[in-house]
C-alpha positions as a Python dict, from the first residue, in 0.01 Angstrom:
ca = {
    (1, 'X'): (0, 0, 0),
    (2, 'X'): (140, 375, -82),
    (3, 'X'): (96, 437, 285),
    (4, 'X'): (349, 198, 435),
    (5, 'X'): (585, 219, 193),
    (6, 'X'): (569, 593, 252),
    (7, 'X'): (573, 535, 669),
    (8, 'X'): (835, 219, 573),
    (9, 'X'): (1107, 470, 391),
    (10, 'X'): (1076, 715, 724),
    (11, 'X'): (1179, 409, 930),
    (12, 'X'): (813, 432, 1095),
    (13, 'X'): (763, 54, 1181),
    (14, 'X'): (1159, 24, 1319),
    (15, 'X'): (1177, -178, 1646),
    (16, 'X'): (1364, 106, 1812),
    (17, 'X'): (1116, 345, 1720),
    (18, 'X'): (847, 224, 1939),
    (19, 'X'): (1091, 140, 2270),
    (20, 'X'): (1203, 455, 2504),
    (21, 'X'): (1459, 363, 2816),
    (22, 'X'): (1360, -8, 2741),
    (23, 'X'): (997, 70, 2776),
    (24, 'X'): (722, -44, 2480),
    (25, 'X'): (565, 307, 2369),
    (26, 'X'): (184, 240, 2391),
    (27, 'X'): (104, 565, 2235),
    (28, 'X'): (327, 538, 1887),
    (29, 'X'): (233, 151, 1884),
    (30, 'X'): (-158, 329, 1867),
    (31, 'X'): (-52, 606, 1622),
    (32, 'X'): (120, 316, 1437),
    (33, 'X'): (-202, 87, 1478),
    (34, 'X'): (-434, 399, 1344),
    (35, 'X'): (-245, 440, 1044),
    (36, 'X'): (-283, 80, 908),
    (37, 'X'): (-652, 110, 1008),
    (38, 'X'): (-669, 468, 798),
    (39, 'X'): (-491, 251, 512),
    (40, 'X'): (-708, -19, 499),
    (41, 'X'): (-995, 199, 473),
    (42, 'X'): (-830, 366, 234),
    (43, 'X'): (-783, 78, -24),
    (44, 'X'): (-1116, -37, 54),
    (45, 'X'): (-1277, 326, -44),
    (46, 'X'): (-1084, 358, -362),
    (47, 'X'): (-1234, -51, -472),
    (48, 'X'): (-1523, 137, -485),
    (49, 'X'): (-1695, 186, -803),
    (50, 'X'): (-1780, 532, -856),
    (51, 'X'): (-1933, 731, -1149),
    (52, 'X'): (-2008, 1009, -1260),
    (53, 'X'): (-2184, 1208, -1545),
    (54, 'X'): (-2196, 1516, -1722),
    (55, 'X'): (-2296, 1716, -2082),
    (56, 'X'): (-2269, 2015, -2294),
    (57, 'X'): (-2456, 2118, -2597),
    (58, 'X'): (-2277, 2094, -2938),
    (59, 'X'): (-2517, 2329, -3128),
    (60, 'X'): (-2340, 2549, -3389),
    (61, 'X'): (-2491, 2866, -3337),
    (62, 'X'): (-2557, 3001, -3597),
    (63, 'X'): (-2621, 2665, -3769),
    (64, 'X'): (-2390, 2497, -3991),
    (65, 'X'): (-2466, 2230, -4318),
    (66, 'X'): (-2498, 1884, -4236),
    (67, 'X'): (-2360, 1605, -4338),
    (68, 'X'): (-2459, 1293, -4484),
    (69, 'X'): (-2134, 1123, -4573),
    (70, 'X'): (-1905, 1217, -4828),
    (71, 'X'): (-2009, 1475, -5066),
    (72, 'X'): (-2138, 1821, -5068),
    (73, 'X'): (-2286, 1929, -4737),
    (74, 'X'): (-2677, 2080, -4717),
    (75, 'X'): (-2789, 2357, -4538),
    (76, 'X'): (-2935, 2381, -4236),
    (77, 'X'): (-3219, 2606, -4185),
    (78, 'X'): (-3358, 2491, -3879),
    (79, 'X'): (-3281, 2281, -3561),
    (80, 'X'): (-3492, 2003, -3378),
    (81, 'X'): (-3365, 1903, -3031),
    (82, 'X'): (-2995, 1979, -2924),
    (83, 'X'): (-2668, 1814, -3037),
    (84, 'X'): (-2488, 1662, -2727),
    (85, 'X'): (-2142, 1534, -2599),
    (86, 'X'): (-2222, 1361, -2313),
    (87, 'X'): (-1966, 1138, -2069),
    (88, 'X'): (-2013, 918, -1815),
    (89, 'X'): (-1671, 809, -1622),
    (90, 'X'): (-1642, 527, -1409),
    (91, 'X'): (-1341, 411, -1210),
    (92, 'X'): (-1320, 96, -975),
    (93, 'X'): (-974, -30, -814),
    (94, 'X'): (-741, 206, -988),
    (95, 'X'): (-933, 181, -1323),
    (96, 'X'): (-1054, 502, -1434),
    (97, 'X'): (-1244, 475, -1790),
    (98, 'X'): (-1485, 785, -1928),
    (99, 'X'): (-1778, 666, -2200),
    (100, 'X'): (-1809, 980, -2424),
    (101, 'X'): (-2124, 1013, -2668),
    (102, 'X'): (-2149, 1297, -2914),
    (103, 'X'): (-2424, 1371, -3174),
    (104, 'X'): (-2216, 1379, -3479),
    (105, 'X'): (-2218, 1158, -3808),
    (106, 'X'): (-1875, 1052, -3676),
    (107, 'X'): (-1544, 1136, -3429),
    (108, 'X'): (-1207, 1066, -3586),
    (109, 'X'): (-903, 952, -3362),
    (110, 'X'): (-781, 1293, -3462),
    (111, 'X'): (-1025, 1480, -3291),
    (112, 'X'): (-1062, 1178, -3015),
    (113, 'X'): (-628, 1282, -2944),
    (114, 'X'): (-736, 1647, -2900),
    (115, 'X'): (-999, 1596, -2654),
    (116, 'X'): (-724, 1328, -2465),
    (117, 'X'): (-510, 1657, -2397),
    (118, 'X'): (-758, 1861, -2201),
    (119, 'X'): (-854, 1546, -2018),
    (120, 'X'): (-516, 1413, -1806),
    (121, 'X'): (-712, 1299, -1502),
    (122, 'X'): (-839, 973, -1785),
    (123, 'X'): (-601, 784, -1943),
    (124, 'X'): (-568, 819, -2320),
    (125, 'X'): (-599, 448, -2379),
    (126, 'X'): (-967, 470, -2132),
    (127, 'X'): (-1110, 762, -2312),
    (128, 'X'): (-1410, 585, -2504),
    (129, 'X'): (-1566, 841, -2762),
    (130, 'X'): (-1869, 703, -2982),
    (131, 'X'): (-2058, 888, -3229),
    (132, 'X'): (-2444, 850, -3267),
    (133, 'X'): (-2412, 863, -3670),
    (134, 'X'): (-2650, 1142, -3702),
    (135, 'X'): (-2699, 1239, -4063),
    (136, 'X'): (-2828, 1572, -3915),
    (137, 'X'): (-2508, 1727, -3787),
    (138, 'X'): (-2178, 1932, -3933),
    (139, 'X'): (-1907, 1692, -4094),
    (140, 'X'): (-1644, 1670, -3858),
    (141, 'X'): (-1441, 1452, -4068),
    (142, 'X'): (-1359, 1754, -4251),
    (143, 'X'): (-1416, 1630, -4536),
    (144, 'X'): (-1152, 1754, -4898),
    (145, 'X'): (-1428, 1928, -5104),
    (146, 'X'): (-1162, 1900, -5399),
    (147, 'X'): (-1058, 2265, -5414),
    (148, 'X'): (-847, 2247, -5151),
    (149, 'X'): (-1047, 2310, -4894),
    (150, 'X'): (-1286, 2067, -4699),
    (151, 'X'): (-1671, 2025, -4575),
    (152, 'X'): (-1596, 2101, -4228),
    (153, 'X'): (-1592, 2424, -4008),
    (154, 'X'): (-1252, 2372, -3818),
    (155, 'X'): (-1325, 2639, -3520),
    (156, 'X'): (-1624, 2454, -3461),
    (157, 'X'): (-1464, 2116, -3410),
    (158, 'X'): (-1181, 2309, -3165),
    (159, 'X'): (-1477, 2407, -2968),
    (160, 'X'): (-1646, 2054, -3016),
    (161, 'X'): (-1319, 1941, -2864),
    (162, 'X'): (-1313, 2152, -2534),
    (163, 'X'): (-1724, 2146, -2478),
    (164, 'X'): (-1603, 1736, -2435),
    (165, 'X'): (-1346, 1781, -2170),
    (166, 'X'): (-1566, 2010, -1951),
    (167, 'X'): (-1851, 1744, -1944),
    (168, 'X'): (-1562, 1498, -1872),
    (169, 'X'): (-1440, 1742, -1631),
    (170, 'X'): (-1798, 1777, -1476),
    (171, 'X'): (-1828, 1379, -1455),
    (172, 'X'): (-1498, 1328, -1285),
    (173, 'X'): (-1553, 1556, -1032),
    (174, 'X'): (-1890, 1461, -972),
    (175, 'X'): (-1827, 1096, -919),
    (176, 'X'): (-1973, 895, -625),
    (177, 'X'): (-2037, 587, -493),
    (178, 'X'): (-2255, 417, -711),
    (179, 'X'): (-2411, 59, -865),
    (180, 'X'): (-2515, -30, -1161),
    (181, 'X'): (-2807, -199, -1345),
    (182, 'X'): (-2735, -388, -1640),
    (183, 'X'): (-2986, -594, -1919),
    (184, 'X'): (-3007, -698, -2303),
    (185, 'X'): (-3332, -821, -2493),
    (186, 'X'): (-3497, -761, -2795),
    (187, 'X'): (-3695, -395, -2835),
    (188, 'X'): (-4032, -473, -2982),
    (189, 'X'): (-4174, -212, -3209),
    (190, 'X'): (-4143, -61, -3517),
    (191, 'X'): (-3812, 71, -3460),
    (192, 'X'): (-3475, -66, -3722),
    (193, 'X'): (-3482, -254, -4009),
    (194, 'X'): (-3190, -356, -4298),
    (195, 'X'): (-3257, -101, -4561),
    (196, 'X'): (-3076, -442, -4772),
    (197, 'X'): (-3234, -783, -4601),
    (198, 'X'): (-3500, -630, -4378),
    (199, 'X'): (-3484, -904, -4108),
    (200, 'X'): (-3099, -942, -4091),
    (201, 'X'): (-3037, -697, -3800),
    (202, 'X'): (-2987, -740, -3417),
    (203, 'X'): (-3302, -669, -3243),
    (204, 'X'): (-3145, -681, -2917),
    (205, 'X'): (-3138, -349, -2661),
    (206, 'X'): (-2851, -332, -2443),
    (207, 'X'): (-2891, -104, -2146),
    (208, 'X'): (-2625, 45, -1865),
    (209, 'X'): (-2784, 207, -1616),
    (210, 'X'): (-2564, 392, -1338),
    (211, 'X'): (-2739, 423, -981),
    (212, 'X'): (-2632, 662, -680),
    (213, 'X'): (-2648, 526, -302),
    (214, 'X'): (-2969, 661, -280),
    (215, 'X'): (-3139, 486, -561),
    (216, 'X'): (-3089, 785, -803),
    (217, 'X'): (-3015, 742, -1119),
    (218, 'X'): (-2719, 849, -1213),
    (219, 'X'): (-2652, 820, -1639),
    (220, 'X'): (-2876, 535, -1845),
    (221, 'X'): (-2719, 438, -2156),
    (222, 'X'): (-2839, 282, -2443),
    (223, 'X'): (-2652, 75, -2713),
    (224, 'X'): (-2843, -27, -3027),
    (225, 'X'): (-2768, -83, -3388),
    (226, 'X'): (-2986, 181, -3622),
    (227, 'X'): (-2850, 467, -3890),
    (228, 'X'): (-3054, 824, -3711),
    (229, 'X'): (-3119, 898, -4066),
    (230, 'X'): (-3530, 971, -4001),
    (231, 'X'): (-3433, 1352, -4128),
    (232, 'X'): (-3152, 1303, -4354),
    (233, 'X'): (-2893, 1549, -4458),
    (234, 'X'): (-3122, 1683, -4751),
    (235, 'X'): (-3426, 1823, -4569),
    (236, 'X'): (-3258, 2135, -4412),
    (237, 'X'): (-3303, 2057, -4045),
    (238, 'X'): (-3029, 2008, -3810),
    (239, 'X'): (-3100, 1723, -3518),
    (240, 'X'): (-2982, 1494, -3293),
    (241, 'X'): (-3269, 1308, -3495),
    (242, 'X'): (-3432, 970, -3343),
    (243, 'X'): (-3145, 998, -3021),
    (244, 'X'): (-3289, 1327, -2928),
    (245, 'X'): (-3634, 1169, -2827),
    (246, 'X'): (-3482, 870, -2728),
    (247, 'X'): (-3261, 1056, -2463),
    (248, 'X'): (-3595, 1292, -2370),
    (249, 'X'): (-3795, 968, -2278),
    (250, 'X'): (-3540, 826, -2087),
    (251, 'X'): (-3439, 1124, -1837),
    (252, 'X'): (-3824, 1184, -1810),
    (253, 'X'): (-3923, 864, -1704),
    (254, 'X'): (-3660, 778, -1448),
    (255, 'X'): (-3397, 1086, -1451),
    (256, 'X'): (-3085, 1160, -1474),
    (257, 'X'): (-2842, 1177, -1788),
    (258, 'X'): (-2963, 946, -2049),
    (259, 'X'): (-2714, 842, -2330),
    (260, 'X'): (-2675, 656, -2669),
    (261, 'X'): (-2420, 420, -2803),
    (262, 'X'): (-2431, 297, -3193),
    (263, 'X'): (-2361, -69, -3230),
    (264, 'X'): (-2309, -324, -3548),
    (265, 'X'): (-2545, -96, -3787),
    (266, 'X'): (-2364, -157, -4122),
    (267, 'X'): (-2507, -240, -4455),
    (268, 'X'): (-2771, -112, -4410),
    (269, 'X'): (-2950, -129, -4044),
    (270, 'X'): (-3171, 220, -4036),
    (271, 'X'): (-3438, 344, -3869),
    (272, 'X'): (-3768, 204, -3984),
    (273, 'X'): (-3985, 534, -4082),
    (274, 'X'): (-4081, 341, -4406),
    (275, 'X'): (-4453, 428, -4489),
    (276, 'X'): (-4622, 90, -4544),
    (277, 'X'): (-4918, 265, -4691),
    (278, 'X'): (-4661, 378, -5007),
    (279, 'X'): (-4433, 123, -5172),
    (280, 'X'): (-4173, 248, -5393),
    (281, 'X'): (-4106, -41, -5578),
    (282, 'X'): (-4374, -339, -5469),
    (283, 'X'): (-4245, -598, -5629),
    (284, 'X'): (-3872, -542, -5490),
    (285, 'X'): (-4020, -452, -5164),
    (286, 'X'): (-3931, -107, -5111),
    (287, 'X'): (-4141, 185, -4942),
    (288, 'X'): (-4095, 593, -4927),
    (289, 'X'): (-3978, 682, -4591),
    (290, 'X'): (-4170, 934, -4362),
    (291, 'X'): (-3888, 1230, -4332),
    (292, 'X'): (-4056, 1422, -4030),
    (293, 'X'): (-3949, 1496, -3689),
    (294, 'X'): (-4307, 1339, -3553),
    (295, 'X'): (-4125, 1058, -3669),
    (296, 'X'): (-3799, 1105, -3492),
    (297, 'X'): (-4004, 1156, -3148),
    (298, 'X'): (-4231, 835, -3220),
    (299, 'X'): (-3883, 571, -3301),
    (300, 'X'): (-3679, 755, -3006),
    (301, 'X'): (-4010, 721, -2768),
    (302, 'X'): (-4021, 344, -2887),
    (303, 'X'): (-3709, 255, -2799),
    (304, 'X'): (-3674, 465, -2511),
    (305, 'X'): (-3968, 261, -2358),
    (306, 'X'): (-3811, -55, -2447),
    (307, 'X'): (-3474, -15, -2322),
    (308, 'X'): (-3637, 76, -1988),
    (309, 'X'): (-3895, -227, -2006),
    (310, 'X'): (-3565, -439, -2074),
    (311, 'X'): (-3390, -285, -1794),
    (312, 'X'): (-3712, -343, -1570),
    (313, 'X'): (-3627, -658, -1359),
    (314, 'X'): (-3213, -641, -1353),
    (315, 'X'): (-3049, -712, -1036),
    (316, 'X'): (-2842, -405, -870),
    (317, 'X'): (-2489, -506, -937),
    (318, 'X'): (-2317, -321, -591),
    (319, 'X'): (-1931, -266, -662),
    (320, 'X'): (-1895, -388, -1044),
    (321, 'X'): (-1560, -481, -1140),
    (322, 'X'): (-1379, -241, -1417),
    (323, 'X'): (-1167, -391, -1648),
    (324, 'X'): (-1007, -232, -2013),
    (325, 'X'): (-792, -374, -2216),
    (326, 'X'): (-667, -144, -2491),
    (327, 'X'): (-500, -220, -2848),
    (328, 'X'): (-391, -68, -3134),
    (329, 'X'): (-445, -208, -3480),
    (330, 'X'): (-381, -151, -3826),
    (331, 'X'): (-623, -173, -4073),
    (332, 'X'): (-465, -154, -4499),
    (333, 'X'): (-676, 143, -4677),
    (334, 'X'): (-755, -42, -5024),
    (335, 'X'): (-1013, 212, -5113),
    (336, 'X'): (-899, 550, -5313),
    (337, 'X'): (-1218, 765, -5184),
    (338, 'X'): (-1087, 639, -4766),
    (339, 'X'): (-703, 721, -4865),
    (340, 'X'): (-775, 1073, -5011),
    (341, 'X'): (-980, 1186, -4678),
    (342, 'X'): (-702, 1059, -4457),
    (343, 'X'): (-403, 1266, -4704),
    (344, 'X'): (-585, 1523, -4791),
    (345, 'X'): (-836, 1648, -4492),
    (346, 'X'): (-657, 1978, -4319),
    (347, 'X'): (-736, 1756, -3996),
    (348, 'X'): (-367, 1613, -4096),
    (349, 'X'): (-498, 1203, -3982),
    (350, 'X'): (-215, 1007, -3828),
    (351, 'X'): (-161, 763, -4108),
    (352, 'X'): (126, 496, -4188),
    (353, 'X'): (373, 480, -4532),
    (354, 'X'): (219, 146, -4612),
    (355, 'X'): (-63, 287, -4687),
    (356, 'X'): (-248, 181, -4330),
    (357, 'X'): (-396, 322, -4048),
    (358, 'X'): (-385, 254, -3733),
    (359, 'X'): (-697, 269, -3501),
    (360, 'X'): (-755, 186, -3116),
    (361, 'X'): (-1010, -122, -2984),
    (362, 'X'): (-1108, -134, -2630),
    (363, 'X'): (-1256, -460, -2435),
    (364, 'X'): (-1423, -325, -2166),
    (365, 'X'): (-1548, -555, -1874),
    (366, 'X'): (-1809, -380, -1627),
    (367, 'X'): (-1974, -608, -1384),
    (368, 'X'): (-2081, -915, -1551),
    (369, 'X'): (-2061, -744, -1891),
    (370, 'X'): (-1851, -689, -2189),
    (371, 'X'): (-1809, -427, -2414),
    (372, 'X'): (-1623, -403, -2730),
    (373, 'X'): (-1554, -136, -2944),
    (374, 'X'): (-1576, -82, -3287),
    (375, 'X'): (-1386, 210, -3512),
    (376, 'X'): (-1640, 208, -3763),
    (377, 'X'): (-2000, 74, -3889),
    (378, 'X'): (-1977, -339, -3892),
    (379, 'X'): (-2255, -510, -4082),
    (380, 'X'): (-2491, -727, -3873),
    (381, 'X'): (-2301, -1058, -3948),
    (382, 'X'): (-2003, -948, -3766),
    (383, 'X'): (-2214, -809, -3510),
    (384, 'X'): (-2389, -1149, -3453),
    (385, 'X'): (-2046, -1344, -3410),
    (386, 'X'): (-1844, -1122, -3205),
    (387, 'X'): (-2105, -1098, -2960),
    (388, 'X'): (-2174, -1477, -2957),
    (389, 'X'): (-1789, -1480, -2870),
    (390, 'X'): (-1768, -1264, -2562),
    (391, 'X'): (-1794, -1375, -2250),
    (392, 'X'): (-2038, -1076, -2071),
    (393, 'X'): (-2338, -1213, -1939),
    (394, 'X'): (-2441, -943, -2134),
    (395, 'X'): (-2218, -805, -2434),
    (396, 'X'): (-2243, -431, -2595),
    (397, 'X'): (-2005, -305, -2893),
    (398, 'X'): (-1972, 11, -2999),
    (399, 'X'): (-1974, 120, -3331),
    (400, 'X'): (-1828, 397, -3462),
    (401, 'X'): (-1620, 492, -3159),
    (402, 'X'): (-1267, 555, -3171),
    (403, 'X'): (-1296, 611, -3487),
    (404, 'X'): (-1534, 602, -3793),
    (405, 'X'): (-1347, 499, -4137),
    (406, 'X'): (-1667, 324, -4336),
    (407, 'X'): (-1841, -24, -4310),
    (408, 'X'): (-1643, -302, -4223),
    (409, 'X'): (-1736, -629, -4402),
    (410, 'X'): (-1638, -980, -4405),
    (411, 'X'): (-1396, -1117, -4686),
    (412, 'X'): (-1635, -1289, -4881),
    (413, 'X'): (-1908, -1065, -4821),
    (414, 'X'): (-1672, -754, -5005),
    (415, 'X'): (-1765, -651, -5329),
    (416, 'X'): (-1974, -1014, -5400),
    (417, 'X'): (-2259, -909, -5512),
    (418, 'X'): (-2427, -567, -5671),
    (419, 'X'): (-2605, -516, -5327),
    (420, 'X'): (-2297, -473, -5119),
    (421, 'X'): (-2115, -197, -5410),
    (422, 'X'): (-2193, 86, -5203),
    (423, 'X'): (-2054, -54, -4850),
    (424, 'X'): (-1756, -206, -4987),
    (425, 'X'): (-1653, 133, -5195),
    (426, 'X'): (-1679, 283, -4881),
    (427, 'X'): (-1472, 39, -4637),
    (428, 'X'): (-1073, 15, -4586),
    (429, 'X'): (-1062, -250, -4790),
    (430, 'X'): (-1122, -689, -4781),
    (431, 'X'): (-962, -794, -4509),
    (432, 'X'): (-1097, -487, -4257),
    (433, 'X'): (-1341, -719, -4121),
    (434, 'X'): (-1130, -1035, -4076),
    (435, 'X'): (-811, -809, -3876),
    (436, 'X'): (-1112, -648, -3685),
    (437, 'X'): (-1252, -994, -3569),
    (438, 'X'): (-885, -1179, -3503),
    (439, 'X'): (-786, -854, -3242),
    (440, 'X'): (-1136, -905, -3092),
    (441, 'X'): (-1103, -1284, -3053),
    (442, 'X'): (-716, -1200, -2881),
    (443, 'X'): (-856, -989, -2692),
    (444, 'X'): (-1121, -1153, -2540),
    (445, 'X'): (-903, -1475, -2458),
    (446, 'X'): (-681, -1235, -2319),
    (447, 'X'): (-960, -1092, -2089),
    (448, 'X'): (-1057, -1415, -2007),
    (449, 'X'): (-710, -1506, -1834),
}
């Protein structure tokens, strides 16, 4: 323990320290016996898991374009809901880790680095920043918009970058002793859907909830897979879109911070505003899609009330273990369109002479779950067998967090067939899917020792 090696070096526990004239000194043997009692105490506060939350709003005032992807950006002319960074930090035996969730399409490492910086009380490794893929929202990729320039407003993603450390900030220092409540099951409800196969996505709701001493609740986050593309980048409206109401139900039903973590929502798992009533194509099976916020308010509100009807009947986990193993990996950038935004973007991305970058995993274990993360948008199928191979009672991954750099896809499912031109265009390349999986599997063994 710090303590006794500190008392140790000043030659505090020395025989001849606690005899005087050949007498035993009662009173520095009860100083001496006070001390260990303090230390022990000590040690047993700080095995106590504490968290804490806090948030800032992200809204460009005046409003900027948003961004759908690459490609021109389209202005905004209104705003529904708030963007928000939120964080929730939790620490337990010397393990300090902060969950960060922003409202943007999605946060480079680049940006993830800066934030790092204002944030020394969390290690760099433990800072956990997901975006909610928004299509509502200003690029922050920053985008080349091939005249030497990009998409992105670069004083607004400085700012983006220090409105994140003060709600980490506000979070660290407003940990306390808390528990946590932790559940997965399926959200019922007209909610997500694959835009490609409309049954091949993961119905499942996975939901964190952090509780105070006093049954208060604390933060309440969400992880799902679904695109918040209800708006779109084309309608002039900047939002927060489906997570917005999602967030709203949450903290009005049971209080405190509610948050929202993307999961495997690749190729192409979006929210289901189809109208039924008006097929696009009938015999292909396709439908017009309701763009209107009534619809961003009734999907959030859905799954809102099923994360908390999943959450219902979990047991209060008192003292959850933290655990986070970190790793860096490379990933080869086979596609042109991936390789020119990392050269070319004035955000300078860290990037290797092979023609590789190099992005950060984290295995997080947190009670008697796991959580893996994800730096970009994995399709369903990879979704499905990484979390069949974790060993969390209950598992979460997060998507796009870390990083975002395009759909990851299996081997064989890249570039097969017409369907899957789009998402494999837009990924690092063929084997982005198979070096994501083999780090996860390591990792997970390693986790496991």
């Amino acid at each position: 323990m710090p303590c006794f090696r500190f008392l140790a070096c000043d030659n505090f526990f020395s025989i001849p320290h606690f005899i005087h004239d050949g007498r035993l000194r009662v009173d520095k043997i009860a100083i001496c016996l006070f001390v260990i009692v303090g230390c022990l105490f000590s040690d047993v506060a700080s095995a106590e898991f504490r968290a804490g939350a806090g948030q800032r709003i992200i809204t460009p005032e005046p409003l900027l374009p948003v961004s759908g992807g690459m490609g021109p950006t389209s202005p905004a002319k209104e705003k529904r809901g708030e963007l928000m960074v939120q964080a929730l930090v939790i620490e337990n035996d010397g393990t300090r880790v902060a969950l960060v969730a922003i409202d943007l399409l999605g946060f480079p490492s680049v940006l993830v680095n800066r934030i790092a910086t204002l944030v020394p009380e969390i290690p760099s490794g433990q800072l956990i920043v997901g975006a909610s893929h928004t299509h509502s929202a200003p690029d922050c990729y920053a985008f080349p918009d091939g005249k030497g320039g990009s998409t992105a407003d670069l004083e607004y993603l400085d700012r983006i970058c220090v409105l994140a450390s003060e709600a980490i900030h506000d979070a660290w220092k407003d940990m306390q002793v808390a528990s946590l409540r932790i559940a997965s099951g399926d959200a019922v409800g007209k909610i997500a859907y694959n835009y490609y196969a409309p049954d091949l996505y993961d119905r499942r709701v996975a939901v964190i909830q952090a509780v105070s001493l006093d049954d208060k609740v604390l933060a309440t986050l969400v992880n799902y897979a679904i695109h918040p593309e209800v708006l779109g980048a084309g309608v002039g409206i900047l939002s927060p879109d489906l997570i917005g109401p999602l967030r709203d139900r949450i903290e009005s039903k049971v209080g405190g911070m509610a948050m929202f973590f993307n999961s495997a929502q690749g190729g192409m798992v979006t929210a289901d505003n189809r109208d039924l009533n008006d097929p696009s194509d009938a015999k292909r099976g396709y439908w017009n899609d309701t763009r209107a916020w009534e619809e961003c308010v009734r999907i959030g509100n859905t799954l809102g009330d099923e994360a908390l009807r999943v959450l219902a009947d979990a047991a209060i986990q008192a003292n959850p273990k933290v655990r986070c193993l970190t790793r860096m990996v490379k990933f080869p950038v086979e596609s042109e369109q991936l390789w020119s935004v990392v050269t070319l973007s004035p955000l300078q991305y860290p990037h290797n002479d092979d023609q590789s970058i190099t992005a950060r995993i984290n295995l997080l274990e947190l009670g008697d779950s796991q959580v893996l993360t994800i730096p970009g948008e994995a399709l369903p199928n990879i979704g499905f067998y990484l979390k069949r191979k974790m060993n969390g009672k209950t598992n979460l991954l997060f998507g796009l967090t870390n990083d975002a750099f395009g759909y990851i896809l299996t081997k064989v499912d890249y570039h097969s067939f017409p369907r899957y031109d789009y998402v494999s265009r837009v990924s690092l390349g063929e084997m982005t899917g198979e070096i994501l999986m083999d780090n996860a599997l390591e990792m997970i063994s390693e986790m496991a020792q």
